[in-house]
Coordinates of C-alpha atoms and ligand atoms in Angstrom, one line a residue:
M223 CA 0.0 0.2 -26.6
Y224 CA 1.2 -1.8 -29.6
D225 CA 4.7 -1.3 -29.0
D226 CA 7.2 -3.5 -31.0
N227 CA 10.0 -2.7 -28.5
P228 CA 11.0 -5.1 -25.8
T229 CA 10.2 -4.2 -22.3
L230 CA 12.0 -6.1 -19.7
V231 CA 9.9 -7.4 -16.9
G232 CA 10.7 -9.1 -13.6
I233 CA 11.4 -7.1 -10.5
Q234 CA 12.2 -7.2 -6.8
K235 CA 9.1 -5.1 -6.1
K236 CA 7.0 -7.8 -7.4
I237 CA 8.8 -10.3 -5.3
D238 CA 7.8 -8.1 -2.3
E239 CA 4.2 -8.1 -3.3
S240 CA 4.0 -11.8 -3.8
R241 CA 5.3 -12.2 -0.2
Q242 CA 2.6 -10.1 1.3
G243 CA 1.6 -11.2 4.8
E244 CA 4.7 -13.6 4.9
A245 CA 7.5 -13.2 7.4
F246 CA 10.6 -13.0 5.4
Y247 CA 14.0 -12.2 6.9
P248 CA 17.0 -10.9 5.0
E249 CA 19.0 -14.0 5.6
Q250 CA 16.3 -16.3 4.4
A251 CA 15.7 -14.1 1.6
R252 CA 19.2 -14.3 0.5
E253 CA 19.2 -18.1 0.9
A254 CA 16.0 -18.3 -1.1
E255 CA 17.5 -16.1 -3.7
E256 CA 20.4 -18.4 -4.0
S257 CA 18.8 -21.6 -3.9
S258 CA 15.7 -20.8 -6.1
R259 CA 15.6 -20.9 -9.8
H260 CA 15.1 -17.7 -11.8
F261 CA 13.2 -16.8 -14.8
Y262 CA 13.7 -13.8 -17.1
I263 CA 10.7 -12.7 -19.2
E264 CA 10.5 -10.1 -22.0
S265 CA 7.2 -9.1 -23.5
Y266 CA 6.3 -7.7 -26.9
G267 CA 3.0 -6.7 -28.5
C268 CA -0.2 -5.4 -27.0
Q269 CA -1.2 -4.7 -23.4
M270 CA -2.9 -8.2 -23.3
N271 CA 0.5 -9.9 -23.9
F272 CA 2.1 -7.7 -21.0
S273 CA -0.8 -8.8 -18.9
D274 CA -0.4 -12.4 -19.8
S275 CA 3.3 -12.2 -18.7
E276 CA 2.0 -11.2 -15.2
I277 CA -0.1 -14.5 -15.3
V278 CA 2.9 -16.4 -16.4
A279 CA 5.0 -14.9 -13.6
S280 CA 2.3 -15.9 -11.1
I281 CA 2.3 -19.5 -12.4
L282 CA 6.2 -19.7 -12.3
S283 CA 6.4 -18.1 -8.8
E284 CA 3.9 -20.8 -7.5
A285 CA 6.2 -23.4 -9.0
G286 CA 9.2 -21.9 -7.1
Y287 CA 10.8 -19.7 -9.7
R288 CA 11.7 -16.2 -8.9
P289 CA 11.8 -13.3 -11.5
T290 CA 15.2 -11.7 -12.4
R291 CA 16.1 -8.8 -14.5
A292 CA 19.6 -10.2 -15.3
L293 CA 19.6 -12.4 -18.4
E294 CA 22.9 -14.0 -17.1
K295 CA 21.2 -15.2 -13.9
A296 CA 18.3 -16.8 -15.5
D297 CA 17.7 -20.6 -15.5
L298 CA 14.7 -19.9 -17.7
I299 CA 14.5 -17.2 -20.4
L300 CA 11.0 -16.5 -21.7
I301 CA 9.9 -14.3 -24.6
N302 CA 6.3 -13.4 -24.9
T303 CA 5.8 -12.8 -28.6
C304 CA 3.6 -10.8 -31.0
S305 CA 2.7 -11.7 -34.6
I306 CA 0.7 -8.7 -35.6
R307 CA 3.2 -7.3 -38.2
E308 CA 6.3 -8.9 -39.7
K309 CA 8.5 -6.4 -38.0
A310 CA 7.2 -7.7 -34.6
E311 CA 8.2 -11.1 -35.5
E312 CA 11.7 -10.1 -36.8
T313 CA 12.4 -8.3 -33.5
V314 CA 11.7 -11.6 -31.6
R315 CA 14.1 -13.6 -33.9
K316 CA 16.7 -11.1 -33.3
R317 CA 16.4 -11.4 -29.5
L318 CA 16.5 -15.2 -29.8
R319 CA 20.1 -14.7 -31.4
I320 CA 21.0 -12.9 -28.2
F321 CA 19.5 -15.5 -26.0
D322 CA 21.5 -18.1 -27.8
K323 CA 24.7 -16.5 -26.5
A324 CA 23.4 -16.3 -23.0
K325 CA 22.6 -20.0 -23.2
E326 CA 26.2 -20.8 -24.5
Q327 CA 27.6 -19.0 -21.4
R328 CA 25.2 -20.8 -19.0
P329 CA 24.6 -24.3 -20.2
G330 CA 21.3 -25.8 -19.0
T331 CA 19.4 -22.6 -19.3
L332 CA 16.1 -23.2 -21.0
V333 CA 14.7 -20.8 -23.6
G334 CA 10.9 -20.6 -24.1
V335 CA 8.7 -18.9 -26.7
L336 CA 5.3 -17.8 -25.5
G337 CA 2.4 -15.9 -27.0
C338 CA 1.2 -15.2 -30.5
M339 CA 4.2 -16.3 -32.5
A340 CA 4.4 -19.6 -30.6
E341 CA 0.7 -20.2 -31.5
R342 CA 1.1 -19.2 -35.1
L343 CA 4.3 -21.2 -35.8
K344 CA 3.7 -24.1 -33.4
S345 CA 6.2 -26.9 -33.9
Q346 CA 7.8 -25.2 -36.9
F347 CA 9.5 -23.0 -34.2
L348 CA 11.3 -25.9 -32.7
E349 CA 12.6 -27.0 -36.2
E350 CA 13.6 -23.4 -37.2
E351 CA 15.1 -22.3 -33.9
K352 CA 17.3 -25.0 -32.5
L353 CA 17.9 -23.2 -29.2
V354 CA 14.2 -23.1 -28.3
D355 CA 13.2 -25.6 -25.7
L356 CA 9.6 -24.6 -25.1
V357 CA 6.8 -23.3 -27.4
V358 CA 3.7 -22.4 -25.3
G359 CA 0.6 -20.7 -26.7
P360 CA -1.6 -18.1 -24.9
D361 CA -4.1 -20.6 -23.5
A362 CA -1.5 -23.2 -22.3
Y363 CA 0.4 -21.2 -19.5
R364 CA -1.0 -23.4 -16.6
D365 CA 1.0 -26.2 -18.3
L366 CA 4.4 -24.4 -18.0
P367 CA 5.7 -26.2 -14.9
K368 CA 5.0 -29.6 -16.5
L369 CA 6.6 -28.5 -19.8
I370 CA 9.7 -27.1 -18.1
S371 CA 10.3 -30.2 -16.1
S372 CA 10.1 -32.4 -19.4
A373 CA 12.4 -29.8 -21.1
E374 CA 14.8 -30.3 -18.2
D375 CA 14.7 -34.0 -18.9
G376 CA 15.9 -33.2 -22.5
D377 CA 12.4 -33.3 -24.2
K378 CA 11.3 -30.2 -26.0
G379 CA 8.0 -29.0 -24.6
I380 CA 5.1 -27.7 -26.7
N381 CA 1.5 -26.9 -25.9
V382 CA -0.4 -24.6 -28.4
F383 CA -3.8 -25.9 -27.6
L384 CA -6.4 -23.1 -27.9
S385 CA -9.1 -23.3 -25.3
R386 CA -12.8 -22.1 -25.4
E387 CA -12.9 -21.5 -21.7
E388 CA -9.5 -20.5 -20.3
T389 CA -9.6 -17.0 -18.8
Y390 CA -7.1 -17.6 -15.9
A391 CA -9.7 -15.9 -13.7
D392 CA -8.4 -17.6 -10.6
I393 CA -4.8 -16.5 -11.1
S394 CA -3.7 -13.5 -9.2
P395 CA -1.2 -11.8 -11.6
L396 CA 2.3 -11.1 -10.2
R397 CA 2.6 -7.4 -11.2
L398 CA 5.9 -6.9 -13.1
D399 CA 7.7 -3.8 -13.6
S400 CA 4.8 -1.9 -12.1
N401 CA 4.7 1.8 -11.0
G402 CA 2.4 0.6 -8.1
V403 CA -0.3 3.0 -9.3
T404 CA -1.7 1.7 -12.5
A405 CA -2.5 -1.9 -13.6
F406 CA -4.0 -3.9 -16.4
I407 CA -6.9 -6.4 -15.7
S408 CA -7.7 -8.9 -18.6
I409 CA -11.5 -9.2 -18.9
M410 CA -11.7 -11.5 -21.8
R411 CA -9.6 -13.4 -24.2
G412 CA -9.5 -14.1 -28.0
C413 CA -11.6 -12.4 -30.7
D414 CA -14.5 -13.6 -32.8
N415 CA -14.2 -10.8 -35.4
M416 CA -12.6 -11.5 -38.6
C417 CA -10.8 -8.3 -39.8
S418 CA -9.1 -9.6 -43.0
F419 CA -5.7 -8.2 -42.2
C420 CA -5.5 -9.5 -38.7
V421 CA -3.7 -12.6 -37.3
V422 CA -5.1 -12.3 -33.7
P423 CA -8.3 -14.6 -34.3
F424 CA -5.7 -17.3 -35.3
T425 CA -3.3 -16.8 -32.4
R426 CA -5.7 -16.1 -29.6
G427 CA -8.6 -18.3 -30.5
R428 CA -12.4 -17.7 -29.8
E429 CA -13.6 -15.0 -27.8
R430 CA -14.6 -15.7 -24.0
S431 CA -15.3 -13.4 -21.1
R432 CA -14.0 -13.8 -17.7
N433 CA -16.1 -14.1 -14.5
A434 CA -17.3 -10.6 -13.6
F435 CA -16.8 -11.1 -9.9
S436 CA -13.2 -12.2 -10.2
I437 CA -12.6 -9.0 -12.2
V438 CA -14.1 -6.8 -9.5
A439 CA -12.2 -8.8 -6.7
E440 CA -9.0 -8.2 -8.7
A441 CA -9.7 -4.4 -8.9
A442 CA -10.5 -4.4 -5.1
G443 CA -7.4 -6.2 -4.3
L444 CA -5.2 -3.7 -6.4
L445 CA -7.0 -0.7 -4.6
D446 CA -6.0 -2.3 -1.2
R447 CA -2.4 -2.6 -2.3
G448 CA -2.3 1.2 -3.3
Y449 CA -3.1 1.1 -6.9
R450 CA -5.4 3.9 -8.1
E451 CA -6.2 3.0 -11.8
V452 CA -7.1 -0.1 -13.6
T453 CA -7.4 -0.7 -17.5
L454 CA -9.9 -3.4 -18.4
L455 CA -8.4 -5.3 -21.4
G456 CA -9.8 -7.3 -24.3
Q457 CA -9.5 -7.1 -28.0
N458 CA -13.2 -6.0 -28.2
V459 CA -14.2 -5.0 -24.8
D460 CA -17.8 -4.0 -25.9
S461 CA -18.6 -7.6 -26.7
Y462 CA -17.8 -8.6 -23.1
K463 CA -20.7 -11.0 -22.0
W464 CA -20.7 -13.3 -19.0
E465 CA -23.5 -15.2 -17.5
N466 CA -23.8 -15.5 -13.8
P467 CA -24.1 -19.2 -13.3
E468 CA -26.1 -18.8 -10.1
T469 CA -28.8 -16.4 -11.4
G470 CA -28.5 -17.0 -15.1
E471 CA -28.2 -13.2 -15.5
P472 CA -25.9 -11.9 -18.3
V473 CA -23.5 -9.1 -17.4
T474 CA -22.7 -6.7 -20.3
F475 CA -19.7 -4.5 -20.6
A476 CA -21.6 -1.5 -19.5
Q477 CA -22.7 -3.4 -16.3
L478 CA -19.2 -4.6 -15.7
L479 CA -17.8 -1.0 -16.0
E480 CA -20.5 0.1 -13.5
M481 CA -19.3 -2.8 -11.1
V482 CA -15.7 -1.9 -11.5
A483 CA -16.5 1.8 -11.0
G484 CA -18.4 1.0 -7.9
V485 CA -15.2 -0.5 -6.1
S486 CA -14.1 3.0 -4.9
P487 CA -14.4 6.5 -6.2
E488 CA -10.7 6.7 -5.6
L489 CA -10.0 4.0 -8.3
R490 CA -9.9 5.2 -11.9
V491 CA -11.2 2.8 -14.6
R492 CA -10.1 2.7 -18.2
F493 CA -10.7 0.2 -20.9
S494 CA -9.2 -1.0 -24.3
T495 CA -10.0 -1.7 -27.1
S496 CA -13.5 -0.6 -28.2
H497 CA -14.6 -1.8 -31.6
P498 CA -16.8 0.9 -33.3
K499 CA -19.4 -1.6 -34.3
D500 CA -20.0 -2.8 -30.7
I501 CA -19.6 0.3 -28.5
T502 CA -23.2 1.0 -27.1
D503 CA -25.0 4.2 -25.8
E504 CA -25.3 2.3 -22.5
V505 CA -21.4 2.3 -22.2
L506 CA -21.3 6.1 -23.1
Y507 CA -24.1 6.8 -20.4
T508 CA -22.2 4.7 -17.8
M509 CA -19.0 6.7 -18.5
A510 CA -20.9 10.0 -18.2
R511 CA -22.5 8.9 -14.9
H512 CA -19.2 8.0 -13.2
E513 CA -16.5 10.5 -12.6
N514 CA -13.9 7.7 -12.0
I515 CA -14.5 6.1 -15.5
C516 CA -12.0 8.1 -17.7
N517 CA -13.3 10.1 -20.6
Y518 CA -11.2 8.5 -23.0
I519 CA -12.0 5.8 -25.8
H520 CA -9.6 4.0 -28.0
L521 CA -11.8 3.6 -31.2
P522 CA -9.6 2.2 -34.0
V523 CA -10.9 3.3 -37.4
Q524 CA -8.2 1.4 -39.6
S525 CA -9.2 3.3 -42.7
G526 CA -11.5 6.4 -43.4
N527 CA -12.8 4.8 -46.6
S528 CA -15.9 2.7 -47.0
R529 CA -14.6 0.4 -49.7
I530 CA -11.4 -0.3 -47.9
L531 CA -13.3 -0.9 -44.6
E532 CA -15.5 -3.5 -46.4
L533 CA -12.3 -5.2 -47.8
M534 CA -10.9 -5.1 -44.2
N535 CA -14.1 -6.8 -43.0
R536 CA -14.6 -4.1 -40.3
T537 CA -18.4 -4.3 -40.6
Y538 CA -19.0 -0.5 -40.5
D539 CA -18.6 2.2 -43.1
R540 CA -17.2 5.8 -42.9
E541 CA -20.6 7.3 -42.2
W542 CA -21.4 4.8 -39.5
Y543 CA -18.0 5.5 -37.8
M544 CA -18.5 9.2 -38.0
S545 CA -22.0 8.9 -36.5
K546 CA -20.4 7.0 -33.6
V547 CA -17.8 9.7 -33.1
R548 CA -20.6 12.4 -33.1
R549 CA -22.5 10.4 -30.5
I550 CA -19.5 10.2 -28.2
Y551 CA -18.9 13.9 -28.3
E552 CA -22.5 14.5 -27.7
V553 CA -22.8 12.2 -24.6
I554 CA -19.4 13.0 -23.2
P555 CA -18.3 16.4 -24.6
D556 CA -14.9 16.3 -23.1
C557 CA -14.1 12.8 -24.2
A558 CA -10.7 12.2 -25.9
I559 CA -10.8 9.7 -28.8
S560 CA -7.8 7.8 -30.1
S561 CA -7.4 5.4 -33.1
D562 CA -5.4 2.8 -35.0
I563 CA -4.7 3.5 -38.6
I564 CA -3.4 1.2 -41.4
T565 CA -2.0 2.8 -44.6
G566 CA -1.6 1.0 -47.9
F567 CA -4.0 -1.8 -47.4
C568 CA -4.6 -3.9 -50.5
S569 CA -5.7 -1.9 -53.5
E570 CA -6.0 1.4 -51.6
T571 CA -6.0 4.4 -54.1
E572 CA -4.7 7.9 -53.3
E573 CA -8.3 9.2 -53.0
E574 CA -9.2 6.5 -50.5
H575 CA -6.0 7.3 -48.5
Q576 CA -7.3 11.0 -48.5
D577 CA -10.3 9.8 -46.9
T578 CA -8.2 8.4 -44.0
L579 CA -6.6 11.9 -43.7
S580 CA -9.9 13.6 -43.6
M581 CA -11.2 11.2 -41.0
I582 CA -8.3 12.2 -38.7
E583 CA -9.4 15.7 -39.0
F584 CA -13.1 14.9 -38.5
A585 CA -12.6 12.7 -35.4
R586 CA -9.9 15.0 -33.8
Y587 CA -8.0 12.2 -32.4
S588 CA -6.0 13.1 -29.4
M589 CA -3.6 10.4 -30.7
S590 CA -3.2 7.4 -33.0
Y591 CA -1.2 4.3 -33.5
M592 CA -0.2 4.2 -37.1
F593 CA 1.2 1.4 -39.3
F594 CA 1.7 0.6 -42.8
Y595 CA 0.0 -2.7 -43.9
S596 CA 2.0 -5.8 -43.3
E597 CA 0.5 -9.0 -44.9
R598 CA 0.2 -11.9 -42.4
P599 CA 0.2 -15.5 -43.6
G600 CA -3.1 -17.3 -43.3
T601 CA -5.3 -14.2 -42.8
L602 CA -8.3 -13.5 -45.1
A603 CA -6.6 -10.7 -47.0
A604 CA -3.5 -12.8 -47.6
R605 CA -5.7 -15.5 -49.0
K606 CA -8.1 -13.2 -51.0
F607 CA -6.2 -9.9 -52.0
E608 CA -3.0 -9.0 -53.6
D609 CA -0.7 -7.0 -51.4
D610 CA -0.2 -4.6 -54.3
I611 CA 0.7 -1.3 -52.8
P612 CA 4.5 -0.7 -53.2
M613 CA 6.3 -0.4 -49.8
K614 CA 7.5 3.0 -50.9
V615 CA 3.9 4.4 -51.2
K616 CA 2.7 2.6 -48.0
K617 CA 5.5 4.3 -46.1
R618 CA 4.8 7.7 -47.8
R619 CA 1.2 7.6 -46.9
L620 CA 2.1 6.5 -43.4
Q621 CA 4.3 9.5 -43.2
E622 CA 1.4 11.8 -44.3
V623 CA -0.9 10.2 -41.7
I624 CA 1.8 10.7 -38.9
R625 CA 2.3 14.3 -39.9
L626 CA -1.4 15.2 -39.8
Q627 CA -2.0 13.3 -36.5
T628 CA 1.0 15.0 -35.0
Q629 CA -0.6 18.5 -36.0
I630 CA -4.1 17.5 -34.7
S631 CA -2.7 16.1 -31.4
Y632 CA -0.8 19.5 -31.0
Q633 CA -4.0 21.5 -31.6
H634 CA -5.9 19.2 -29.3
N635 CA -3.3 19.8 -26.5
L636 CA -3.1 23.6 -27.2
Q637 CA -6.8 23.8 -26.5
D638 CA -6.0 22.5 -23.0
I639 CA -3.9 25.5 -22.1
G640 CA -5.7 27.4 -19.3
K641 CA -7.7 24.4 -18.2
T642 CA -7.4 22.6 -14.9
F643 CA -7.3 18.8 -14.8
K644 CA -7.4 16.2 -12.1
V645 CA -4.2 14.3 -12.4
L646 CA -3.3 10.9 -11.0
I647 CA 0.4 11.0 -10.1
E648 CA 2.3 7.9 -11.6
G649 CA 5.9 8.9 -10.7
D650 CA 8.9 11.2 -11.5
S651 CA 8.9 12.7 -15.0
K652 CA 11.3 11.1 -17.4
R653 CA 13.3 14.4 -17.8
S654 CA 13.6 15.6 -14.3
G655 CA 13.4 14.3 -10.8
E656 CA 12.0 17.8 -9.9
D657 CA 8.8 17.1 -11.8
F658 CA 6.0 14.5 -11.4
K659 CA 4.2 12.9 -14.3
G660 CA 0.7 11.7 -14.4
R661 CA -2.4 11.4 -16.5
N662 CA -5.6 13.3 -16.8
S663 CA -8.9 11.6 -17.5
Q664 CA -8.4 12.0 -21.2
N665 CA -5.2 9.9 -20.9
K666 CA -2.9 12.8 -21.7
M667 CA 0.4 12.8 -20.0
V668 CA 0.8 15.9 -17.7
V669 CA 4.1 17.0 -16.3
F670 CA 4.4 19.5 -13.4
P671 CA 6.8 20.6 -10.5
K672 CA 6.5 18.5 -7.5
A673 CA 4.8 19.7 -4.3
K674 CA 5.4 18.8 -0.7
G675 CA 3.4 16.0 0.7
L676 CA 2.3 14.6 -2.7
K677 CA 3.4 11.2 -3.9
P678 CA 2.7 8.7 -6.7
G679 CA -0.8 7.4 -6.3
D680 CA -2.2 10.8 -5.1
Y681 CA -4.6 12.9 -7.1
C682 CA -3.9 16.6 -7.6
Y683 CA -5.2 19.4 -9.7
V684 CA -3.0 20.9 -12.4
K685 CA -3.5 24.0 -14.5
I686 CA -2.0 23.7 -17.9
N687 CA 0.3 26.4 -19.2
E688 CA 2.2 24.7 -22.0
A689 CA 1.8 22.0 -24.5
T690 CA 3.6 20.0 -27.2
S691 CA 2.0 17.4 -29.4
A692 CA 2.7 14.5 -26.8
T693 CA 2.6 16.3 -23.4
L694 CA 0.9 18.9 -21.4
K695 CA 2.9 21.0 -18.8
G696 CA 1.5 22.8 -15.9
A697 CA 1.4 23.6 -12.2
I698 CA -0.5 22.4 -9.2
V699 CA -3.4 24.5 -8.1
E700 CA -6.0 24.2 -5.3
G701 CA -8.7 21.6 -6.2
Ligands
SAH263 N1 -8.6 -5.6 -31.3 C1 -8.1 -4.2 -31.7 C2 -6.9 -4.2 -32.4 C3 -5.7 -5.3 -32.1 S1 -4.3 -5.3 -33.1 C4 -9.1 -3.6 -32.6 O1 -9.9 -4.3 -33.3 O2 -9.1 -2.5 -32.8 C5 -3.8 -3.6 -33.0 C6 -3.7 -2.8 -34.2 O3 -2.6 -3.4 -35.1 C7 -4.9 -2.9 -35.2 O4 -5.9 -2.1 -34.7 C8 -4.3 -2.5 -36.5 O5 -4.4 -1.1 -36.6 C9 -2.9 -3.0 -36.5 N2 -2.8 -4.2 -37.3 C10 -3.3 -5.4 -37.2 N3 -3.0 -6.2 -38.2 C11 -2.1 -5.5 -38.9 C12 -1.5 -5.8 -40.1 N4 -1.5 -6.9 -40.7 N5 -0.7 -4.8 -40.6 C13 -0.6 -3.6 -40.1 N6 -1.2 -3.3 -39.0 C14 -2.0 -4.2 -38.4
SF4_264 FE1 -7.9 -8.2 -35.0 FE2 -10.2 -7.3 -35.8 FE3 -10.1 -8.9 -33.7 FE4 -9.2 -6.4 -33.5 S1 -11.3 -6.9 -33.8 S2 -8.2 -8.2 -32.8 S3 -8.3 -6.0 -35.5 S4 -9.7 -9.3 -35.7
F3S265 FE1 0.4 -9.1 -31.1 FE2 -0.9 -11.1 -30.1 FE3 -1.4 -8.8 -29.1 S1 -0.4 -10.6 -32.3 S2 -1.0 -7.4 -30.8 S3 0.5 -9.9 -29.1 S4 -2.8 -10.3 -29.5

């Protein structure tokens, strides 16, 4: 989910989707291909950023641009950036060096920086990186066509205005690099929490929720186009709150889940991320009531120690988090829980680090995203606390956390041997064209030999006979 690696987006399949219902003949297609301008977009960071790139692609295609996977064919190169850790920013700077070469070979190509790094560095970006023509923050994507035209006229374009209202609710994302089965739907933007280590409130602005009906309509549209799974996205989905302007009635996250689950029993619903302080029993009961709401909760703990949690300003302590985990397993016994963990936060002692290790054992996470602390300029922690844990120690603690989590994930998966799961087929397995891959409700990847008549987007039942720490293997059985 929080991958610092690049993923290239921008595909023919998407072009086909955007042309739905339109008569389009091969000759015209070729002509349009040749005459239209092309954009290339690379995305970094969290799922929200990948989802934003699909909004950007939609805005650009309305403005006459077509996506391309080939950097050398692009008239416009965009990089949707992440600021969450220093490494994420370094990766972006390296990519900009590569784009610089592409620009030399194709003069006139514009380079634009989007997303969180654009928001964090603002005009400083234009000063530091001479090749950059556009700097556009996460709430200013509607302004892209205008900024592009002014950049074409030689004026550098910048808009990093953060909005209190923008949710892009009316924009139908152009699905990029999609498997045609699973899709993200952004349900809110921004974050009103102030975790002391985190840059997101500064780069994404205030929290706001999207019109619930536009979310349901997007889910229904995806179902019509063959998609079978949606993931509702927000930094803190449990604080989703939207007021129906006609009735004045508020819609909570639990109610929204219910509405999306009601689109079709054939459409699976997932969501991310849940903040432990905000997830309610009502959400858990809603999950338990609907078979198509997946039994999987991403519930980042960050640290297992109460003093560190307080310094992090997470607003819960160890005991409170543990009671939340107990409650989840009580209401949904077969729920899988995953986590985000930071090692070596300011002043963390060895004993406090041990508390994080014991939390992994207690919560029995199916998996975790694990990081060492990276100080971010401007955050509360950067201003108030000293980043005093040596890099060597941060990394050693991270290795211990990874080692333990890998063991726990393996044990978690071993317990699935002999069980039968309903699996949504996503496509061919990475290793072999003879096998399908798909996920079970608990979000575990399942690999199994193909069977006649089944295709991506179909559900099937798979009995598990083998497990690693990352994957389950099995064979199709009768449902
Ligand atoms: N909204 C989500 C997390 C978004 S950021 C939540 O509250 O859980 C994704 C993850 O990156 C965080 O959960 C945290 O584990 C990690 N992260 C954020 N800031 C970081 C920093 N300064 N150093 C290291 N990891 C960080
Ligand atoms: Fe960052 Fe905390 Fe908001 Fe998550 S909840 S995005 S960690 S400030
Ligand atoms: Fe990164 Fe911004 Fe997401 S900082 S993790 S891309 S909200």
